[in-house]
């Protein structure tokens, strides 16, 4: 009945088995919803904020349930006490892992960073030391321009592929190798030799695929979206798009590309579960 956009049947909260005219509300899959959840720091902040707001309501009728929820979250961060301690912990974790903010500080302070960077092409990540020069935005995507000490070259790193960033404590002196006046154009330029793929794109996510300059769109709407034919350099180019847009972008063909994207997503889920 409700849940995440595009959610599957096992990801939804089944209220009254569809009977919305009932006088009472029954959740039939309560056991599933009661399973332990993993909260990211930002999610913890949202939950704590909501619980604290409920706690401020005079004579709140579900006080026992509310106190139980607060107790569980506080127990998860036992070295802190109470609402303020838990919130402080969650906020500190958010700040610690706020990679774009770290990059801004590094650029302004000429700080050498050690980054763990994931390459979609090689399907591997590598720790590198870089000297940040500037941040570039192309639509919703951010890029870091930095001198890479591993490659000894000025490179472009996608911020959403930087898995971790740590200041080494070293400050570098800007020189000729950091000069970066180039006008960057991040848009994908397809060629006749590239692989052609057909993507399903929900109406809400059209801009995400338009940046690939589709060679053809379906003439009529299919469900809540369209089919787009795009040129891609290799099979896994659509994988981050599919993951980021929650089922509103899907690979239709060719079969080999769809299968490789599915395998990539399965592996990403396993990596998350392992952590």
PDB file of C-alpha atoms in Angstrom:
ATOM      1  CA  UNK A   1       0.000   0.000   0.000  1.00  0.00           C
ATOM      2  CA  UNK A   2       2.881   2.373   0.662  1.00  0.00           C
ATOM      3  CA  UNK A   3       6.663   2.333   0.764  1.00  0.00           C
ATOM      4  CA  UNK A   4       9.636   3.364  -1.341  1.00  0.00           C
ATOM      5  CA  UNK A   5       8.891   4.596  -4.908  1.00  0.00           C
ATOM      6  CA  UNK A   6       8.769   1.661  -7.275  1.00  0.00           C
ATOM      7  CA  UNK A   7       9.006  -0.751  -4.349  1.00  0.00           C
ATOM      8  CA  UNK A   8       8.338  -4.438  -4.779  1.00  0.00           C
ATOM      9  CA  UNK A   9       5.603  -6.341  -2.932  1.00  0.00           C
ATOM     10  CA  UNK A  10       7.995  -7.361  -0.142  1.00  0.00           C
ATOM     11  CA  UNK A  11       9.168  -3.767   0.349  1.00  0.00           C
ATOM     12  CA  UNK A  12       5.739  -2.296   1.023  1.00  0.00           C
ATOM     13  CA  UNK A  13       3.746  -1.812   4.203  1.00  0.00           C
ATOM     14  CA  UNK A  14       0.624  -3.905   3.688  1.00  0.00           C
ATOM     15  CA  UNK A  15      -2.155  -1.888   5.359  1.00  0.00           C
ATOM     16  CA  UNK A  16      -5.551  -3.609   5.857  1.00  0.00           C
ATOM     17  CA  UNK A  17      -4.770  -5.891   2.905  1.00  0.00           C
ATOM     18  CA  UNK A  18      -6.063  -3.110   0.636  1.00  0.00           C
ATOM     19  CA  UNK A  19      -9.319  -2.420   2.521  1.00  0.00           C
ATOM     20  CA  UNK A  20      -9.057   1.322   3.035  1.00  0.00           C
ATOM     21  CA  UNK A  21     -12.658   1.655   4.295  1.00  0.00           C
ATOM     22  CA  UNK A  22     -11.996  -0.317   7.501  1.00  0.00           C
ATOM     23  CA  UNK A  23     -12.414   1.459  10.841  1.00  0.00           C
ATOM     24  CA  UNK A  24      -9.098   0.137  12.137  1.00  0.00           C
ATOM     25  CA  UNK A  25      -5.630  -0.059  10.617  1.00  0.00           C
ATOM     26  CA  UNK A  26      -3.970  -3.471  10.472  1.00  0.00           C
ATOM     27  CA  UNK A  27      -0.425  -4.031   9.250  1.00  0.00           C
ATOM     28  CA  UNK A  28      -0.242  -7.658   8.118  1.00  0.00           C
ATOM     29  CA  UNK A  29       3.519  -7.840   7.564  1.00  0.00           C
ATOM     30  CA  UNK A  30       4.502  -6.405  10.942  1.00  0.00           C
ATOM     31  CA  UNK A  31       7.026  -9.213  11.562  1.00  0.00           C
ATOM     32  CA  UNK A  32       8.974  -8.199   8.457  1.00  0.00           C
ATOM     33  CA  UNK A  33       8.917  -4.532   9.424  1.00  0.00           C
ATOM     34  CA  UNK A  34      10.093  -5.398  12.950  1.00  0.00           C
ATOM     35  CA  UNK A  35      13.356  -6.936  11.724  1.00  0.00           C
ATOM     36  CA  UNK A  36      16.545  -5.082  12.830  1.00  0.00           C
ATOM     37  CA  UNK A  37      17.367  -2.183  10.556  1.00  0.00           C
ATOM     38  CA  UNK A  38      20.700  -0.669   9.543  1.00  0.00           C
ATOM     39  CA  UNK A  39      20.548   3.112   9.809  1.00  0.00           C
ATOM     40  CA  UNK A  40      22.953   5.423   8.040  1.00  0.00           C
ATOM     41  CA  UNK A  41      23.970   8.411  10.227  1.00  0.00           C
ATOM     42  CA  UNK A  42      21.687  10.792   8.330  1.00  0.00           C
ATOM     43  CA  UNK A  43      18.783   8.353   8.707  1.00  0.00           C
ATOM     44  CA  UNK A  44      19.506   8.122  12.435  1.00  0.00           C
ATOM     45  CA  UNK A  45      19.317  11.910  12.692  1.00  0.00           C
ATOM     46  CA  UNK A  46      15.914  11.868  10.959  1.00  0.00           C
ATOM     47  CA  UNK A  47      14.571   9.094  13.234  1.00  0.00           C
ATOM     48  CA  UNK A  48      15.859  10.774  16.376  1.00  0.00           C
ATOM     49  CA  UNK A  49      14.409  14.097  15.280  1.00  0.00           C
ATOM     50  CA  UNK A  50      11.002  12.511  14.705  1.00  0.00           C
ATOM     51  CA  UNK A  51      11.023  10.659  18.023  1.00  0.00           C
ATOM     52  CA  UNK A  52      12.064  13.788  19.890  1.00  0.00           C
ATOM     53  CA  UNK A  53       9.237  15.749  18.250  1.00  0.00           C
ATOM     54  CA  UNK A  54       6.718  13.100  19.347  1.00  0.00           C
ATOM     55  CA  UNK A  55       8.163  13.157  22.861  1.00  0.00           C
ATOM     56  CA  UNK A  56       7.375  16.878  23.076  1.00  0.00           C
ATOM     57  CA  UNK A  57       3.641  16.269  22.560  1.00  0.00           C
ATOM     58  CA  UNK A  58       1.786  16.552  25.916  1.00  0.00           C
ATOM     59  CA  UNK A  59       0.136  13.292  27.024  1.00  0.00           C
ATOM     60  CA  UNK A  60       1.357  11.422  23.932  1.00  0.00           C
ATOM     61  CA  UNK A  61      -0.754   8.220  23.939  1.00  0.00           C
ATOM     62  CA  UNK A  62       2.005   5.859  22.768  1.00  0.00           C
ATOM     63  CA  UNK A  63       4.607   6.969  25.292  1.00  0.00           C
ATOM     64  CA  UNK A  64       5.653   3.402  26.107  1.00  0.00           C
ATOM     65  CA  UNK A  65       6.438   2.582  22.476  1.00  0.00           C
ATOM     66  CA  UNK A  66       8.210   5.909  22.041  1.00  0.00           C
ATOM     67  CA  UNK A  67      10.406   5.363  25.105  1.00  0.00           C
ATOM     68  CA  UNK A  68      11.249   1.868  23.884  1.00  0.00           C
ATOM     69  CA  UNK A  69      12.373   3.192  20.479  1.00  0.00           C
ATOM     70  CA  UNK A  70      14.513   5.886  22.071  1.00  0.00           C
ATOM     71  CA  UNK A  71      16.040   3.327  24.412  1.00  0.00           C
ATOM     72  CA  UNK A  72      17.023   1.064  21.509  1.00  0.00           C
ATOM     73  CA  UNK A  73      18.714   3.850  19.588  1.00  0.00           C
ATOM     74  CA  UNK A  74      20.502   5.124  22.686  1.00  0.00           C
ATOM     75  CA  UNK A  75      21.660   1.575  23.441  1.00  0.00           C
ATOM     76  CA  UNK A  76      23.173   1.382  19.951  1.00  0.00           C
ATOM     77  CA  UNK A  77      25.462   4.300  20.837  1.00  0.00           C
ATOM     78  CA  UNK A  78      25.957   3.356  24.477  1.00  0.00           C
ATOM     79  CA  UNK A  79      29.003   5.567  25.070  1.00  0.00           C
ATOM     80  CA  UNK A  80      26.724   8.578  24.635  1.00  0.00           C
ATOM     81  CA  UNK A  81      23.812   9.338  26.928  1.00  0.00           C
ATOM     82  CA  UNK A  82      20.302  10.454  26.085  1.00  0.00           C
ATOM     83  CA  UNK A  83      18.842  12.233  23.100  1.00  0.00           C
ATOM     84  CA  UNK A  84      21.555  14.868  22.803  1.00  0.00           C
ATOM     85  CA  UNK A  85      24.309  12.258  22.999  1.00  0.00           C
ATOM     86  CA  UNK A  86      22.794  10.060  20.310  1.00  0.00           C
ATOM     87  CA  UNK A  87      22.088  13.004  18.051  1.00  0.00           C
ATOM     88  CA  UNK A  88      25.612  14.318  18.572  1.00  0.00           C
ATOM     89  CA  UNK A  89      27.037  10.935  17.647  1.00  0.00           C
ATOM     90  CA  UNK A  90      24.924  10.686  14.496  1.00  0.00           C
ATOM     91  CA  UNK A  91      25.747  14.231  13.415  1.00  0.00           C
ATOM     92  CA  UNK A  92      29.465  13.659  14.008  1.00  0.00           C
ATOM     93  CA  UNK A  93      29.291  10.573  11.803  1.00  0.00           C
ATOM     94  CA  UNK A  94      27.513  12.561   9.088  1.00  0.00           C
ATOM     95  CA  UNK A  95      30.176  15.272   9.213  1.00  0.00           C
ATOM     96  CA  UNK A  96      32.951  12.689   9.224  1.00  0.00           C
ATOM     97  CA  UNK A  97      31.616  11.016   6.086  1.00  0.00           C
ATOM     98  CA  UNK A  98      30.510  14.189   4.279  1.00  0.00           C
ATOM     99  CA  UNK A  99      32.947  13.715   1.413  1.00  0.00           C
ATOM    100  CA  UNK A 100      31.948  16.786  -0.674  1.00  0.00           C
ATOM    101  CA  UNK A 101      32.520  19.017   2.376  1.00  0.00           C
ATOM    102  CA  UNK A 102      35.908  17.373   2.981  1.00  0.00           C
ATOM    103  CA  UNK A 103      36.890  18.015  -0.625  1.00  0.00           C
ATOM    104  CA  UNK A 104      35.934  21.691  -0.381  1.00  0.00           C
ATOM    105  CA  UNK A 105      38.067  22.068   2.752  1.00  0.00           C
ATOM    106  CA  UNK A 106      40.979  20.288   1.049  1.00  0.00           C
ATOM    107  CA  UNK A 107      40.787  22.523  -2.039  1.00  0.00           C
ATOM    108  CA  UNK A 108      40.661  25.715   0.040  1.00  0.00           C
ATOM    109  CA  UNK A 109      43.437  24.575   2.375  1.00  0.00           C
ATOM    110  CA  UNK A 110      45.677  22.898  -0.252  1.00  0.00           C
ATOM    111  CA  UNK A 111      45.549  19.682   1.777  1.00  0.00           C
ATOM    112  CA  UNK A 112      46.819  16.389   0.396  1.00  0.00           C
ATOM    113  CA  UNK A 113      44.075  13.752   0.492  1.00  0.00           C
ATOM    114  CA  UNK A 114      44.195   9.981   0.542  1.00  0.00           C
ATOM    115  CA  UNK A 115      41.128   8.809  -1.377  1.00  0.00           C
ATOM    116  CA  UNK A 116      39.660   5.372  -1.973  1.00  0.00           C
ATOM    117  CA  UNK A 117      38.425   5.670  -5.565  1.00  0.00           C
ATOM    118  CA  UNK A 118      36.161   3.204  -7.363  1.00  0.00           C
ATOM    119  CA  UNK A 119      36.676   2.802 -11.101  1.00  0.00           C
ATOM    120  CA  UNK A 120      33.513   1.603 -12.839  1.00  0.00           C
ATOM    121  CA  UNK A 121      35.588   0.543 -15.850  1.00  0.00           C
ATOM    122  CA  UNK A 122      37.948  -1.786 -13.951  1.00  0.00           C
ATOM    123  CA  UNK A 123      35.310  -2.643 -11.290  1.00  0.00           C
ATOM    124  CA  UNK A 124      37.946  -2.098  -8.590  1.00  0.00           C
ATOM    125  CA  UNK A 125      38.873   0.580  -6.087  1.00  0.00           C
ATOM    126  CA  UNK A 126      42.321   1.891  -5.291  1.00  0.00           C
ATOM    127  CA  UNK A 127      43.806   4.119  -2.604  1.00  0.00           C
ATOM    128  CA  UNK A 128      45.494   7.196  -4.088  1.00  0.00           C
ATOM    129  CA  UNK A 129      47.121  10.359  -2.771  1.00  0.00           C
ATOM    130  CA  UNK A 130      45.887  13.462  -4.576  1.00  0.00           C
ATOM    131  CA  UNK A 131      46.426  17.217  -4.450  1.00  0.00           C
ATOM    132  CA  UNK A 132      42.926  18.756  -4.894  1.00  0.00           C
ATOM    133  CA  UNK A 133      42.703  21.686  -7.300  1.00  0.00           C
ATOM    134  CA  UNK A 134      39.000  22.442  -7.797  1.00  0.00           C
ATOM    135  CA  UNK A 135      35.472  20.997  -7.848  1.00  0.00           C
ATOM    136  CA  UNK A 136      33.407  20.997 -11.035  1.00  0.00           C
ATOM    137  CA  UNK A 137      29.643  20.467 -11.267  1.00  0.00           C
ATOM    138  CA  UNK A 138      27.850  19.081 -14.307  1.00  0.00           C
ATOM    139  CA  UNK A 139      24.160  18.971 -13.503  1.00  0.00           C
ATOM    140  CA  UNK A 140      23.694  16.779 -10.435  1.00  0.00           C
ATOM    141  CA  UNK A 141      27.164  15.226 -10.777  1.00  0.00           C
ATOM    142  CA  UNK A 142      30.243  16.620  -9.050  1.00  0.00           C
ATOM    143  CA  UNK A 143      33.842  16.062 -10.118  1.00  0.00           C
ATOM    144  CA  UNK A 144      37.132  16.663  -8.346  1.00  0.00           C
ATOM    145  CA  UNK A 145      40.057  17.914 -10.390  1.00  0.00           C
ATOM    146  CA  UNK A 146      43.256  16.900  -8.633  1.00  0.00           C
ATOM    147  CA  UNK A 147      46.917  16.104  -9.244  1.00  0.00           C
ATOM    148  CA  UNK A 148      47.225  12.351  -8.790  1.00  0.00           C
ATOM    149  CA  UNK A 149      50.560  11.321  -7.291  1.00  0.00           C
ATOM    150  CA  UNK A 150      50.036   7.750  -8.515  1.00  0.00           C
ATOM    151  CA  UNK A 151      49.523   8.672 -12.178  1.00  0.00           C
ATOM    152  CA  UNK A 152      51.537  11.914 -11.982  1.00  0.00           C
ATOM    153  CA  UNK A 153      48.858  13.744 -13.930  1.00  0.00           C
ATOM    154  CA  UNK A 154      45.957  16.140 -13.433  1.00  0.00           C
ATOM    155  CA  UNK A 155      42.895  13.874 -13.392  1.00  0.00           C
ATOM    156  CA  UNK A 156      39.123  14.129 -13.022  1.00  0.00           C
ATOM    157  CA  UNK A 157      37.462  12.058 -10.267  1.00  0.00           C
ATOM    158  CA  UNK A 158      33.705  11.604  -9.911  1.00  0.00           C
ATOM    159  CA  UNK A 159      32.830  12.575  -6.347  1.00  0.00           C
ATOM    160  CA  UNK A 160      30.181   9.851  -6.015  1.00  0.00           C
ATOM    161  CA  UNK A 161      32.887   7.251  -6.723  1.00  0.00           C
ATOM    162  CA  UNK A 162      35.141   8.476  -3.928  1.00  0.00           C
ATOM    163  CA  UNK A 163      34.367   5.875  -1.260  1.00  0.00           C
ATOM    164  CA  UNK A 164      36.520   7.500   1.423  1.00  0.00           C
ATOM    165  CA  UNK A 165      38.637  10.637   1.787  1.00  0.00           C
ATOM    166  CA  UNK A 166      41.147  11.359   4.546  1.00  0.00           C
ATOM    167  CA  UNK A 167      43.448  14.328   5.029  1.00  0.00           C
ATOM    168  CA  UNK A 168      47.057  13.166   5.343  1.00  0.00           C
ATOM    169  CA  UNK A 169      48.072  16.252   7.323  1.00  0.00           C
ATOM    170  CA  UNK A 170      50.367  17.399   4.506  1.00  0.00           C
ATOM    171  CA  UNK A 171      49.870  20.773   2.839  1.00  0.00           C
ATOM    172  CA  UNK A 172      51.094  21.082  -0.761  1.00  0.00           C
ATOM    173  CA  UNK A 173      52.354  24.201  -2.487  1.00  0.00           C
ATOM    174  CA  UNK A 174      50.506  25.073  -5.663  1.00  0.00           C
ATOM    175  CA  UNK A 175      52.648  25.178  -8.784  1.00  0.00           C
ATOM    176  CA  UNK A 176      52.494  24.886 -12.588  1.00  0.00           C
ATOM    177  CA  UNK A 177      51.203  21.309 -12.439  1.00  0.00           C
ATOM    178  CA  UNK A 178      48.084  22.555 -10.637  1.00  0.00           C
ATOM    179  CA  UNK A 179      47.171  25.073 -13.344  1.00  0.00           C
ATOM    180  CA  UNK A 180      43.743  24.043 -14.586  1.00  0.00           C
ATOM    181  CA  UNK A 181      42.136  26.597 -16.873  1.00  0.00           C
ATOM    182  CA  UNK A 182      40.677  23.989 -19.201  1.00  0.00           C
ATOM    183  CA  UNK A 183      36.976  24.299 -19.975  1.00  0.00           C
ATOM    184  CA  UNK A 184      35.671  20.850 -19.105  1.00  0.00           C
ATOM    185  CA  UNK A 185      32.785  19.255 -20.978  1.00  0.00           C
ATOM    186  CA  UNK A 186      31.691  16.116 -19.116  1.00  0.00           C
ATOM    187  CA  UNK A 187      28.917  15.200 -21.529  1.00  0.00           C
ATOM    188  CA  UNK A 188      29.200  11.781 -23.103  1.00  0.00           C
ATOM    189  CA  UNK A 189      30.095  11.811 -26.791  1.00  0.00           C
ATOM    190  CA  UNK A 190      28.975   8.573 -28.458  1.00  0.00           C
ATOM    191  CA  UNK A 191      30.499   7.165 -31.605  1.00  0.00           C
ATOM    192  CA  UNK A 192      29.290   4.723 -34.246  1.00  0.00           C
ATOM    193  CA  UNK A 193      31.570   2.027 -32.779  1.00  0.00           C
ATOM    194  CA  UNK A 194      29.984   2.203 -29.335  1.00  0.00           C
ATOM    195  CA  UNK A 195      27.532  -0.313 -27.936  1.00  0.00           C
ATOM    196  CA  UNK A 196      23.860   0.604 -28.343  1.00  0.00           C
ATOM    197  CA  UNK A 197      21.560  -0.038 -25.400  1.00  0.00           C
ATOM    198  CA  UNK A 198      17.849   0.503 -24.879  1.00  0.00           C
ATOM    199  CA  UNK A 199      16.882   1.956 -21.491  1.00  0.00           C
ATOM    200  CA  UNK A 200      13.480   2.365 -19.899  1.00  0.00           C
ATOM    201  CA  UNK A 201      13.279   5.823 -18.302  1.00  0.00           C
ATOM    202  CA  UNK A 202      10.524   7.003 -15.990  1.00  0.00           C
ATOM    203  CA  UNK A 203       9.077  10.427 -16.778  1.00  0.00           C
ATOM    204  CA  UNK A 204      10.662  11.887 -13.625  1.00  0.00           C
ATOM    205  CA  UNK A 205      14.185  10.769 -14.569  1.00  0.00           C
ATOM    206  CA  UNK A 206      14.419  11.925 -18.194  1.00  0.00           C
ATOM    207  CA  UNK A 207      17.222  14.480 -17.527  1.00  0.00           C
ATOM    208  CA  UNK A 208      19.498  11.725 -16.194  1.00  0.00           C
ATOM    209  CA  UNK A 209      19.433   9.943 -19.566  1.00  0.00           C
ATOM    210  CA  UNK A 210      19.214  13.028 -21.781  1.00  0.00           C
ATOM    211  CA  UNK A 211      22.841  13.759 -20.866  1.00  0.00           C
ATOM    212  CA  UNK A 212      23.748  10.624 -22.899  1.00  0.00           C
ATOM    213  CA  UNK A 213      22.197  12.273 -25.967  1.00  0.00           C
ATOM    214  CA  UNK A 214      19.889   9.374 -26.953  1.00  0.00           C
ATOM    215  CA  UNK A 215      19.810   8.587 -30.660  1.00  0.00           C
ATOM    216  CA  UNK A 216      16.141   7.595 -30.498  1.00  0.00           C
ATOM    217  CA  UNK A 217      13.106   7.824 -28.165  1.00  0.00           C
ATOM    218  CA  UNK A 218       9.951   5.727 -28.236  1.00  0.00           C
ATOM    219  CA  UNK A 219       7.184   7.637 -30.014  1.00  0.00           C
ATOM    220  CA  UNK A 220       4.588   6.860 -27.346  1.00  0.00           C
ATOM    221  CA  UNK A 221       4.645   6.563 -23.573  1.00  0.00           C
ATOM    222  CA  UNK A 222       5.134   3.121 -22.034  1.00  0.00           C
ATOM    223  CA  UNK A 223       3.657   3.010 -18.554  1.00  0.00           C
ATOM    224  CA  UNK A 224       4.998   6.092 -16.802  1.00  0.00           C
ATOM    225  CA  UNK A 225       8.045   6.511 -19.032  1.00  0.00           C
ATOM    226  CA  UNK A 226       9.749   6.053 -22.386  1.00  0.00           C
ATOM    227  CA  UNK A 227      12.341   3.881 -24.110  1.00  0.00           C
ATOM    228  CA  UNK A 228      15.608   5.569 -25.048  1.00  0.00           C
ATOM    229  CA  UNK A 229      18.316   4.198 -27.334  1.00  0.00           C
ATOM    230  CA  UNK A 230      21.746   5.376 -26.186  1.00  0.00           C
ATOM    231  CA  UNK A 231      25.356   4.712 -27.108  1.00  0.00           C
ATOM    232  CA  UNK A 232      27.564   3.517 -24.248  1.00  0.00           C
ATOM    233  CA  UNK A 233      31.264   2.741 -24.128  1.00  0.00           C
ATOM    234  CA  UNK A 234      30.814  -0.577 -22.287  1.00  0.00           C
ATOM    235  CA  UNK A 235      28.158  -2.716 -20.584  1.00  0.00           C
ATOM    236  CA  UNK A 236      28.399  -1.300 -17.046  1.00  0.00           C
ATOM    237  CA  UNK A 237      27.890   2.378 -17.889  1.00  0.00           C
ATOM    238  CA  UNK A 238      24.132   2.186 -17.017  1.00  0.00           C
ATOM    239  CA  UNK A 239      24.725   0.328 -13.709  1.00  0.00           C
ATOM    240  CA  UNK A 240      25.145   3.422 -11.469  1.00  0.00           C
ATOM    241  CA  UNK A 241      22.132   5.041 -13.152  1.00  0.00           C
ATOM    242  CA  UNK A 242      19.949   2.034 -12.401  1.00  0.00           C
ATOM    243  CA  UNK A 243      21.187   1.920  -8.789  1.00  0.00           C
ATOM    244  CA  UNK A 244      20.852   5.648  -8.152  1.00  0.00           C
ATOM    245  CA  UNK A 245      17.341   6.072  -9.522  1.00  0.00           C
ATOM    246  CA  UNK A 246      15.575   3.342  -7.580  1.00  0.00           C
ATOM    247  CA  UNK A 247      14.047   1.277 -10.377  1.00  0.00           C
ATOM    248  CA  UNK A 248      12.959   4.243 -12.484  1.00  0.00           C
ATOM    249  CA  UNK A 249      15.709   3.499 -15.008  1.00  0.00           C
ATOM    250  CA  UNK A 250      16.167  -0.041 -16.334  1.00  0.00           C
ATOM    251  CA  UNK A 251      18.205  -1.754 -19.041  1.00  0.00           C
ATOM    252  CA  UNK A 252      15.969  -3.411 -21.651  1.00  0.00           C
ATOM    253  CA  UNK A 253      18.554  -4.605 -24.183  1.00  0.00           C
ATOM    254  CA  UNK A 254      20.936  -6.031 -25.237  1.00  0.00           C
ATOM    255  CA  UNK A 255      20.592  -9.097 -23.027  1.00  0.00           C
ATOM    256  CA  UNK A 256      24.323  -9.249 -22.221  1.00  0.00           C
ATOM    257  CA  UNK A 257      24.294  -5.647 -20.960  1.00  0.00           C
ATOM    258  CA  UNK A 258      21.169  -6.217 -18.861  1.00  0.00           C
ATOM    259  CA  UNK A 259      22.755  -9.332 -17.305  1.00  0.00           C
ATOM    260  CA  UNK A 260      26.052  -7.597 -16.501  1.00  0.00           C
ATOM    261  CA  UNK A 261      24.186  -4.711 -14.846  1.00  0.00           C
ATOM    262  CA  UNK A 262      22.140  -7.190 -12.804  1.00  0.00           C
ATOM    263  CA  UNK A 263      25.334  -8.959 -11.665  1.00  0.00           C
ATOM    264  CA  UNK A 264      26.907  -5.600 -10.762  1.00  0.00           C
ATOM    265  CA  UNK A 265      23.882  -4.661  -8.663  1.00  0.00           C
ATOM    266  CA  UNK A 266      23.846  -8.059  -6.931  1.00  0.00           C
ATOM    267  CA  UNK A 267      27.523  -7.676  -6.052  1.00  0.00           C
ATOM    268  CA  UNK A 268      26.940  -4.138  -4.753  1.00  0.00           C
ATOM    269  CA  UNK A 269      24.140  -5.427  -2.491  1.00  0.00           C
ATOM    270  CA  UNK A 270      26.391  -8.193  -1.173  1.00  0.00           C
ATOM    271  CA  UNK A 271      29.135  -5.679  -0.394  1.00  0.00           C
ATOM    272  CA  UNK A 272      26.631  -3.547   1.531  1.00  0.00           C
ATOM    273  CA  UNK A 273      25.281  -6.541   3.464  1.00  0.00           C
ATOM    274  CA  UNK A 274      28.813  -7.649   4.356  1.00  0.00           C
ATOM    275  CA  UNK A 275      29.447  -4.269   5.967  1.00  0.00           C
TER     276      UNK A 275
END
